Amino acid sequence: MIRAGIVGGTGYTGVELLRILATHPEVKIEAVTSRSDVGKRVDAAYPNLRGFVDAAFVEPGAEALAGCDVVFFATPNGTAMRMAPELLARGVKVIDLAADFRLQDPAVWAHWYGEPHACPELLADAVYGLPEVNRAAIREARLIACPGCYPTAVQLGLLPLLEAGVIDPGRIIADVKSGVSGAGRKAEIPILMSETGESFKAYAVQGHRHWPEIKQGLALMAGTTVGLTFVPHLVPMIRGIHATLYADLKGDAGDWQALFEARYRDEPFVDVLPQGSHPDTRNVRGVNRCQIAVHRPLGGNTVVVLSVIDNLVKGAAGQAVQNMNLMFGLAETAGLWAVGLYP
Ligand SMILES: NC(=O)C1=CN([C@@H]2O[C@H](COP(=O)(O)OP(=O)(O)OC[C@H]3O[C@@H](n4cnc5c(N)ncnc54)[C@H](OP(=O)(O)O)[C@@H]3O)[C@@H](O)[C@H]2O)C=CC1
Ligand SMILES: CC(=O)N[C@@H](CCC(=O)OP(=O)(O)O)C(=O)O
């Protein structure tokens, strides 16, 4: 059995990790941390886990985590980069759900995250955990940077087009909507029910920290720099991301549906819907799945891709477990093969 630790077990992605790992056939939950709830039983904090997780929260630290084979960081940005070096030195594999190891250039990280990187020497070791792109490298990795939720939906939606070189990489538009759980489990006025429950708005239009991450990933797919406009929105739902992606086709002819179907035929967690479909976030709620539809609207030469995920699953905890499965030579679908909730 793989002994797994979770740092940040009281947050939304942490409890989602617990939900998935609790029934994973190859995993034993070894340690779950919280600074605020030390000693409290995990199933007292989260009664949905009663009968599945028999553990109490412990202080985050190398003592509690050194006995693990893998440690997941479900913590705010800037946490894993301070704890990962010691764990890695002790031979523990690390999977970070936050942004600490996603950007290759420490100067870009410092610009967007507001502080110098604490261990820039580890950035070259970190593998970007998007299995549909980096599967071989993930299998060999000891340090995984899980993609952000918006970047997962956007990159999976554009991957077939960029790899095939059929769109203009200089002008891509990503109009993306997120449920409120994307902001985490914290008490803040902008995410109160009465602020978000019957409202819909864009934010960070001038620049969101996922913009450099998405640009970095798309450039690797395209083999050149990309021009990207990314506008995130907050919508009145709890889970889910819906990305509407626009790009200019280089030529007029092409079977874009066939291109997407061929690229994702062997991908267990990417589902290309039939031609003319409109994916719905509720159909991926609670599961590690991205559903995609590709359209060529009347008029102009624009391709429109619709891509949906659950931000907490394919956008975070599910993708993290998919990475763990690859790192430990397990079936990639272990513990993750499930049907989405409906409605
Ligand atoms: N929510 C989402 O949809 C997604 C989130 N992410 C990323 O995953 C990470 C976690 O997100 P989310 O679960 O939403 O966040 P939450 O705010 O819900 O939870 C954060 C957790 O981290 C713990 N924590 C906070 N500070 C520290 C610290 N200094 N050391 C150790 N533990 C700490 C908290 O518990 P305590 O204070 O008790 O220690 C809590 O359990 C973030 O980096 C986020 O950006 C990525 C993709 C999607
Ligand atoms: C709705 C909402 O607030 N979303 C968050 C992004 C989600 C997230 O947690 O960011 P990472 O994927 O980088 O970890 C935000 O815009 O800051």
Short mmCIF file of C-alpha atoms and ligand atoms in Angstrom, two decimals:
data_model
loop_
_atom_site.label_atom_id
_atom_site.label_comp_id
_atom_site.label_asym_id
_atom_site.label_seq_id
_atom_site.Cartn_x
_atom_site.Cartn_y
_atom_site.Cartn_z
CA MET A 1 0.00 0.00 0.00
CA ILE A 2 1.13 3.55 -0.72
CA ARG A 3 1.27 5.62 2.46
CA ALA A 4 -0.16 9.05 1.62
CA GLY A 5 -0.02 12.31 3.55
CA ILE A 6 -2.15 15.38 2.97
CA VAL A 7 -1.06 18.85 4.07
CA GLY A 8 -4.12 21.08 4.25
CA GLY A 9 -6.72 18.41 4.99
CA THR A 10 -9.37 20.88 6.11
CA GLY A 11 -9.62 22.78 2.82
CA TYR A 12 -11.81 22.04 -0.19
CA THR A 13 -9.17 20.28 -2.28
CA GLY A 14 -7.85 18.50 0.84
CA VAL A 15 -11.22 16.99 1.70
CA GLU A 16 -11.70 16.06 -1.95
CA LEU A 17 -8.36 14.22 -1.81
CA LEU A 18 -9.56 12.44 1.32
CA ARG A 19 -12.82 11.46 -0.39
CA ILE A 20 -10.95 9.94 -3.34
CA LEU A 21 -8.09 8.33 -1.40
CA ALA A 22 -10.41 6.85 1.25
CA THR A 23 -11.63 4.24 -1.25
CA HIS A 24 -8.49 4.01 -3.39
CA PRO A 25 -7.51 0.32 -3.47
CA GLU A 26 -3.75 0.95 -3.20
CA VAL A 27 -3.60 3.80 -0.65
CA LYS A 28 -3.41 4.06 3.12
CA ILE A 29 -3.97 7.55 4.52
CA GLU A 30 -1.00 7.98 6.83
CA ALA A 31 -1.18 11.62 7.94
CA VAL A 32 -3.59 14.53 7.48
CA THR A 33 -2.55 17.97 8.67
CA SER A 34 -4.28 21.09 9.87
CA ARG A 35 -2.82 23.89 11.93
CA SER A 36 -6.19 24.92 13.34
CA ASP A 37 -7.71 21.50 14.12
CA VAL A 38 -4.81 19.47 15.58
CA GLY A 39 -6.14 16.45 17.47
CA LYS A 40 -9.65 16.68 16.05
CA ARG A 41 -10.90 13.58 14.26
CA VAL A 42 -11.06 14.03 10.49
CA ASP A 43 -14.55 12.52 10.37
CA ALA A 44 -15.73 14.97 13.04
CA ALA A 45 -14.73 17.83 10.75
CA TYR A 46 -16.13 16.03 7.69
CA PRO A 47 -18.90 13.58 8.65
CA ASN A 48 -19.16 12.41 5.00
CA LEU A 49 -15.90 10.53 5.73
CA ARG A 50 -17.29 8.58 8.74
CA GLY A 51 -16.42 4.92 8.39
CA PHE A 52 -13.88 5.66 5.65
CA VAL A 53 -11.12 7.72 7.30
CA ASP A 54 -9.87 6.76 10.75
CA ALA A 55 -7.45 9.58 11.61
CA ALA A 56 -7.02 12.81 13.52
CA PHE A 57 -5.43 16.00 12.19
CA VAL A 58 -1.75 16.49 13.02
CA GLU A 59 0.56 19.52 12.82
CA PRO A 60 2.15 19.99 9.41
CA GLY A 61 5.84 19.14 9.64
CA ALA A 62 8.48 16.69 8.52
CA GLU A 63 8.01 14.50 11.64
CA ALA A 64 4.40 13.75 10.78
CA LEU A 65 5.02 13.32 7.08
CA ALA A 66 8.39 11.54 6.86
CA GLY A 67 6.74 8.11 7.08
CA CYS A 68 4.77 8.75 3.90
CA ASP A 69 5.61 7.55 0.41
CA VAL A 70 3.86 10.57 -1.09
CA VAL A 71 2.69 13.88 0.32
CA PHE A 72 0.00 16.02 -1.32
CA PHE A 73 0.06 19.75 -0.63
CA ALA A 74 -3.50 21.12 -0.71
CA THR A 75 -2.29 24.40 0.74
CA PRO A 76 -2.13 28.08 -0.22
CA ASN A 77 0.50 29.15 -2.72
CA GLY A 78 3.92 29.54 -1.11
CA THR A 79 3.51 26.68 1.39
CA ALA A 80 4.86 23.64 -0.47
CA MET A 81 8.01 25.40 -1.63
CA ARG A 82 9.04 25.78 2.03
CA MET A 83 8.34 22.17 3.06
CA ALA A 84 9.01 20.11 -0.08
CA PRO A 85 12.84 20.26 -0.04
CA GLU A 86 13.11 18.40 3.28
CA LEU A 87 10.54 15.78 2.28
CA LEU A 88 12.23 15.18 -1.07
CA ALA A 89 15.59 14.84 0.70
CA ARG A 90 14.03 12.10 2.84
CA GLY A 91 12.86 10.26 -0.28
CA VAL A 92 9.20 11.27 -0.07
CA LYS A 93 7.47 12.07 -3.38
CA VAL A 94 5.63 15.38 -3.47
CA ILE A 95 2.50 16.39 -5.38
CA ASP A 96 1.66 20.09 -5.06
CA LEU A 97 -1.89 21.19 -5.90
CA ALA A 98 -0.89 24.85 -5.58
CA ALA A 99 1.20 26.95 -7.95
CA ASP A 100 4.64 26.73 -6.29
CA PHE A 101 6.28 24.57 -8.95
CA ARG A 102 4.14 25.33 -12.02
CA LEU A 103 6.14 28.18 -13.55
CA GLN A 104 9.56 27.37 -14.91
CA ASP A 105 11.00 30.87 -14.44
CA PRO A 106 11.41 31.96 -10.79
CA ALA A 107 11.30 35.62 -11.83
CA VAL A 108 7.85 35.08 -13.38
CA TRP A 109 6.77 33.30 -10.21
CA ALA A 110 7.97 36.17 -8.03
CA HIS A 111 6.14 38.69 -10.21
CA TRP A 112 2.76 36.92 -10.07
CA TYR A 113 2.92 35.49 -6.55
CA GLY A 114 4.49 38.47 -4.83
CA GLU A 115 7.55 36.91 -3.20
CA PRO A 116 10.83 35.29 -4.27
CA HIS A 117 10.70 31.56 -4.86
CA ALA A 118 12.04 29.68 -1.82
CA CYS A 119 13.70 26.82 -3.77
CA PRO A 120 14.27 27.83 -7.40
CA GLU A 121 16.81 25.01 -7.72
CA LEU A 122 13.93 22.50 -7.61
CA LEU A 123 11.97 24.04 -10.50
CA ALA A 124 13.90 22.06 -13.11
CA ASP A 125 12.99 18.81 -11.30
CA ALA A 126 9.29 19.57 -11.15
CA VAL A 127 7.05 17.97 -13.76
CA TYR A 128 3.87 19.77 -14.80
CA GLY A 129 1.16 17.26 -13.93
CA LEU A 130 -1.07 17.31 -16.98
CA PRO A 131 -1.02 13.59 -17.85
CA GLU A 132 -2.52 14.07 -21.30
CA VAL A 133 0.66 15.99 -22.20
CA ASN A 134 3.39 14.78 -19.83
CA ARG A 135 2.58 11.15 -19.03
CA ALA A 136 6.08 9.74 -19.57
CA ALA A 137 7.79 12.41 -17.45
CA ILE A 138 5.20 12.07 -14.67
CA ARG A 139 5.99 8.35 -14.36
CA GLU A 140 9.62 9.23 -13.54
CA ALA A 141 8.94 12.31 -11.40
CA ARG A 142 9.48 12.84 -7.67
CA LEU A 143 7.93 16.32 -7.65
CA ILE A 144 4.68 17.16 -9.45
CA ALA A 145 3.19 20.58 -10.03
CA CYS A 146 -0.51 19.99 -10.57
CA PRO A 147 -1.99 22.44 -13.06
CA GLY A 148 -4.42 25.07 -11.90
CA CYS A 149 -8.14 24.57 -12.44
CA TYR A 150 -8.55 27.19 -15.17
CA PRO A 151 -5.32 26.06 -16.88
CA THR A 152 -6.53 22.43 -16.98
CA ALA A 153 -9.78 23.29 -18.75
CA VAL A 154 -8.11 25.70 -21.18
CA GLN A 155 -5.11 23.56 -22.07
CA LEU A 156 -7.11 20.37 -22.65
CA GLY A 157 -9.49 22.34 -24.88
CA LEU A 158 -6.72 23.72 -27.08
CA LEU A 159 -4.21 20.84 -27.10
CA PRO A 160 -5.38 19.04 -30.32
CA LEU A 161 -5.53 22.30 -32.30
CA LEU A 162 -2.12 23.56 -31.20
CA GLU A 163 -0.36 20.23 -31.63
CA ALA A 164 -1.79 19.93 -35.15
CA GLY A 165 -0.75 23.51 -35.93
CA VAL A 166 -4.15 24.41 -37.39
CA ILE A 167 -4.85 27.62 -35.44
CA ASP A 168 -3.09 30.97 -35.26
CA PRO A 169 -1.19 30.77 -31.93
CA GLY A 170 -0.90 34.55 -31.89
CA ARG A 171 -4.56 35.19 -31.04
CA ILE A 172 -6.32 32.86 -28.63
CA ILE A 173 -9.20 33.93 -26.38
CA ALA A 174 -10.17 32.00 -23.25
CA ASP A 175 -13.44 33.11 -21.65
CA VAL A 176 -13.74 30.97 -18.54
CA LYS A 177 -16.30 30.65 -15.73
CA SER A 178 -15.70 29.12 -12.31
CA GLY A 179 -17.84 28.01 -9.40
CA VAL A 180 -17.18 29.63 -6.04
CA SER A 181 -15.35 26.65 -4.47
CA GLY A 182 -12.45 27.66 -6.75
CA ALA A 183 -11.72 30.37 -4.22
CA GLY A 184 -11.19 27.86 -1.39
CA ARG A 185 -12.73 27.46 2.06
CA LYS A 186 -12.18 30.78 3.67
CA ALA A 187 -14.31 33.50 5.17
CA GLU A 188 -14.13 36.45 2.79
CA ILE A 189 -16.80 38.97 1.87
CA PRO A 190 -16.48 38.59 -1.95
CA ILE A 191 -17.34 34.89 -1.74
CA LEU A 192 -20.26 35.10 0.70
CA MET A 193 -23.49 33.51 -0.56
CA SER A 194 -25.20 36.90 -0.52
CA GLU A 195 -22.41 38.35 -2.70
CA THR A 196 -22.17 35.54 -5.26
CA GLY A 197 -25.43 33.58 -4.98
CA GLU A 198 -27.41 35.56 -7.53
CA SER A 199 -24.70 37.38 -9.40
CA PHE A 200 -22.27 36.88 -12.26
CA LYS A 201 -19.14 38.85 -12.94
CA ALA A 202 -15.72 38.86 -14.56
CA TYR A 203 -12.64 39.56 -12.46
CA ALA A 204 -8.87 40.03 -12.85
CA VAL A 205 -9.35 41.12 -16.47
CA GLN A 206 -6.09 43.08 -16.36
CA GLY A 207 -4.18 39.94 -15.49
CA HIS A 208 -4.79 36.76 -13.52
CA ARG A 209 -1.95 34.58 -12.13
CA HIS A 210 -3.14 31.69 -14.30
CA TRP A 211 -2.39 33.69 -17.44
CA PRO A 212 1.40 33.04 -17.39
CA GLU A 213 0.78 29.38 -16.52
CA ILE A 214 -1.63 28.86 -19.41
CA LYS A 215 0.67 30.74 -21.80
CA GLN A 216 3.63 28.59 -20.74
CA GLY A 217 1.68 25.36 -21.35
CA LEU A 218 0.18 26.44 -24.67
CA ALA A 219 3.59 27.58 -25.95
CA LEU A 220 5.03 24.11 -25.30
CA MET A 221 2.13 22.56 -27.25
CA ALA A 222 2.48 25.04 -30.11
CA GLY A 223 6.28 25.06 -30.21
CA THR A 224 6.16 28.86 -30.25
CA THR A 225 4.97 31.74 -28.09
CA VAL A 226 1.23 32.31 -27.97
CA GLY A 227 -0.92 35.41 -27.73
CA LEU A 228 -3.57 34.79 -25.07
CA THR A 229 -6.45 36.82 -23.70
CA PHE A 230 -7.79 35.13 -20.56
CA VAL A 231 -10.84 36.44 -18.71
CA PRO A 232 -12.04 34.53 -15.62
CA HIS A 233 -15.58 34.87 -14.27
CA LEU A 234 -17.30 33.86 -11.07
CA VAL A 235 -20.70 32.19 -11.54
CA PRO A 236 -23.33 31.31 -8.92
CA MET A 237 -22.59 27.60 -8.59
CA ILE A 238 -20.40 25.73 -6.15
CA ARG A 239 -18.36 23.43 -8.39
CA GLY A 240 -17.44 23.53 -12.03
CA ILE A 241 -15.45 25.33 -14.69
CA HIS A 242 -16.73 26.13 -18.15
CA ALA A 243 -14.20 27.37 -20.71
CA THR A 244 -15.27 28.89 -24.03
CA LEU A 245 -12.18 29.07 -26.23
CA TYR A 246 -11.86 31.00 -29.48
CA ALA A 247 -9.10 30.71 -32.09
CA ASP A 248 -8.63 31.63 -35.74
CA LEU A 249 -8.20 28.69 -38.10
CA LYS A 250 -5.25 28.90 -40.47
CA GLY A 251 -7.07 27.18 -43.32
CA ASP A 252 -10.70 26.74 -44.20
CA ALA A 253 -11.00 22.97 -44.50
CA GLY A 254 -10.60 20.36 -41.78
CA ASP A 255 -12.50 17.81 -39.75
CA TRP A 256 -12.00 19.29 -36.28
CA GLN A 257 -14.29 16.74 -34.65
CA ALA A 258 -12.15 13.89 -36.02
CA LEU A 259 -8.99 15.69 -34.87
CA PHE A 260 -10.27 15.88 -31.28
CA GLU A 261 -11.59 12.33 -31.29
CA ALA A 262 -8.27 10.96 -32.56
CA ARG A 263 -6.18 12.95 -30.06
CA TYR A 264 -8.23 11.87 -27.06
CA ARG A 265 -9.24 8.35 -28.14
CA ASP A 266 -6.97 6.67 -25.56
CA GLU A 267 -7.39 9.24 -22.79
CA PRO A 268 -9.50 7.80 -19.96
CA PHE A 269 -10.40 11.19 -18.50
CA VAL A 270 -11.09 13.30 -21.57
CA ASP A 271 -14.42 12.79 -23.29
CA VAL A 272 -15.01 14.36 -26.69
CA LEU A 273 -18.76 14.81 -27.07
CA PRO A 274 -20.61 14.24 -30.36
CA GLN A 275 -20.61 17.01 -32.96
CA GLY A 276 -22.89 19.90 -32.04
CA SER A 277 -22.85 19.21 -28.27
CA HIS A 278 -22.86 21.78 -25.50
CA PRO A 279 -21.11 20.37 -22.41
CA ASP A 280 -22.69 21.05 -19.06
CA THR A 281 -20.69 21.39 -15.83
CA ARG A 282 -23.17 19.25 -13.89
CA ASN A 283 -22.22 16.21 -15.98
CA VAL A 284 -18.65 16.25 -14.66
CA ARG A 285 -19.51 17.17 -11.07
CA GLY A 286 -17.61 15.01 -8.59
CA VAL A 287 -15.58 13.14 -11.22
CA ASN A 288 -12.14 13.29 -12.79
CA ARG A 289 -13.33 14.09 -16.26
CA CYS A 290 -13.05 16.79 -18.89
CA GLN A 291 -15.85 16.93 -21.46
CA ILE A 292 -15.12 18.81 -24.67
CA ALA A 293 -17.08 19.90 -27.73
CA VAL A 294 -15.62 21.58 -30.82
CA HIS A 295 -17.68 23.93 -33.00
CA ARG A 296 -17.17 25.89 -36.19
CA PRO A 297 -19.87 28.59 -35.96
CA LEU A 298 -21.38 30.09 -39.12
CA GLY A 299 -19.50 33.06 -40.50
CA GLY A 300 -15.81 33.83 -40.13
CA ASN A 301 -12.97 31.44 -39.63
CA THR A 302 -13.17 30.89 -35.91
CA VAL A 303 -13.13 27.56 -34.10
CA VAL A 304 -14.90 27.50 -30.72
CA VAL A 305 -14.07 24.84 -28.17
CA LEU A 306 -16.18 24.25 -25.05
CA SER A 307 -14.41 22.48 -22.19
CA VAL A 308 -15.84 21.62 -18.75
CA ILE A 309 -14.34 20.12 -15.61
CA ASP A 310 -15.04 19.97 -11.89
CA ASN A 311 -12.48 22.42 -10.49
CA LEU A 312 -12.02 20.29 -7.36
CA VAL A 313 -11.55 16.98 -9.24
CA LYS A 314 -9.99 17.12 -12.74
CA GLY A 315 -8.99 20.67 -11.78
CA ALA A 316 -7.29 19.62 -8.52
CA ALA A 317 -7.62 16.48 -6.34
CA GLY A 318 -8.58 13.97 -9.03
CA GLN A 319 -5.80 15.09 -11.30
CA ALA A 320 -3.39 14.88 -8.34
CA VAL A 321 -4.39 11.24 -7.76
CA GLN A 322 -4.11 10.54 -11.50
CA ASN A 323 -0.51 11.79 -11.20
CA MET A 324 0.11 9.65 -8.13
CA ASN A 325 -1.14 6.56 -9.97
CA LEU A 326 1.35 7.21 -12.77
CA MET A 327 4.25 7.93 -10.38
CA PHE A 328 3.70 4.64 -8.55
CA GLY A 329 3.12 2.49 -11.63
CA LEU A 330 -0.57 1.86 -10.85
CA ALA A 331 -3.42 1.79 -13.34
CA GLU A 332 -4.00 5.44 -14.19
CA THR A 333 -7.70 5.09 -13.40
CA ALA A 334 -7.22 3.45 -9.97
CA GLY A 335 -9.61 5.02 -7.46
CA LEU A 336 -10.88 7.48 -10.06
CA TRP A 337 -13.20 5.59 -12.35
CA ALA A 338 -16.66 6.90 -11.50
CA VAL A 339 -19.81 8.27 -13.06
CA GLY A 340 -20.68 11.94 -12.62
CA LEU A 341 -23.61 13.15 -10.54
CA TYR A 342 -26.79 14.17 -12.38
CA PRO A 343 -28.50 16.51 -11.69
N1 LIG B 1 -10.30 25.25 -4.89
C1 LIG B 1 -9.99 24.88 -6.13
O1 LIG B 1 -10.88 24.70 -6.99
C2 LIG B 1 -8.57 24.67 -6.52
C3 LIG B 1 -7.54 24.97 -5.68
N2 LIG B 1 -6.25 24.80 -6.09
C4 LIG B 1 -5.14 25.14 -5.21
O2 LIG B 1 -5.04 24.16 -4.19
C5 LIG B 1 -4.60 24.77 -2.99
C6 LIG B 1 -5.63 24.51 -1.91
O3 LIG B 1 -6.86 25.08 -2.30
P1 LIG B 1 -8.18 24.95 -1.44
O4 LIG B 1 -8.33 23.57 -0.95
O5 LIG B 1 -9.25 25.57 -2.25
O6 LIG B 1 -7.79 25.91 -0.22
P2 LIG B 1 -8.49 26.08 1.18
O7 LIG B 1 -8.32 27.50 1.57
O8 LIG B 1 -9.88 25.52 1.12
O9 LIG B 1 -7.62 25.16 2.17
C7 LIG B 1 -6.29 25.42 2.46
C8 LIG B 1 -5.76 24.39 3.44
O10 LIG B 1 -4.38 24.64 3.70
C9 LIG B 1 -4.15 24.67 5.14
N3 LIG B 1 -3.10 25.67 5.35
C10 LIG B 1 -3.19 27.02 5.19
N4 LIG B 1 -2.00 27.61 5.39
C11 LIG B 1 -1.13 26.61 5.68
C12 LIG B 1 0.26 26.58 5.99
N5 LIG B 1 1.00 27.69 6.01
N6 LIG B 1 0.84 25.38 6.24
C13 LIG B 1 0.12 24.23 6.20
N7 LIG B 1 -1.21 24.21 5.93
C14 LIG B 1 -1.82 25.38 5.65
C15 LIG B 1 -5.50 25.03 5.74
O11 LIG B 1 -5.71 24.44 6.99
P3 LIG B 1 -5.14 24.99 8.37
O12 LIG B 1 -5.24 26.49 8.31
O13 LIG B 1 -6.01 24.37 9.42
O14 LIG B 1 -3.73 24.49 8.46
C16 LIG B 1 -6.47 24.36 4.78
O15 LIG B 1 -6.65 23.00 5.13
C17 LIG B 1 -4.43 26.26 -3.26
O16 LIG B 1 -3.11 26.55 -3.58
C18 LIG B 1 -5.32 26.48 -4.48
O17 LIG B 1 -4.88 27.57 -5.23
C19 LIG B 1 -5.96 24.24 -7.29
C20 LIG B 1 -6.94 23.91 -8.16
C21 LIG B 1 -8.33 24.13 -7.85
C1 LIG B 2 -13.09 31.27 -8.35
C2 LIG B 2 -11.69 31.62 -7.90
O1 LIG B 2 -11.51 32.49 -7.06
N1 LIG B 2 -10.71 30.93 -8.42
C3 LIG B 2 -9.33 31.12 -8.06
C4 LIG B 2 -8.45 30.24 -8.89
C5 LIG B 2 -8.52 28.82 -8.48
C6 LIG B 2 -7.34 28.37 -7.69
O2 LIG B 2 -7.49 27.81 -6.66
O3 LIG B 2 -6.12 28.66 -8.17
P1 LIG B 2 -5.01 27.59 -8.49
O4 LIG B 2 -5.60 26.63 -9.47
O5 LIG B 2 -3.88 28.38 -9.02
O6 LIG B 2 -4.53 26.87 -7.33
C7 LIG B 2 -8.85 32.53 -8.33
O7 LIG B 2 -9.25 33.15 -9.29
O8 LIG B 2 -7.95 32.96 -7.60
#
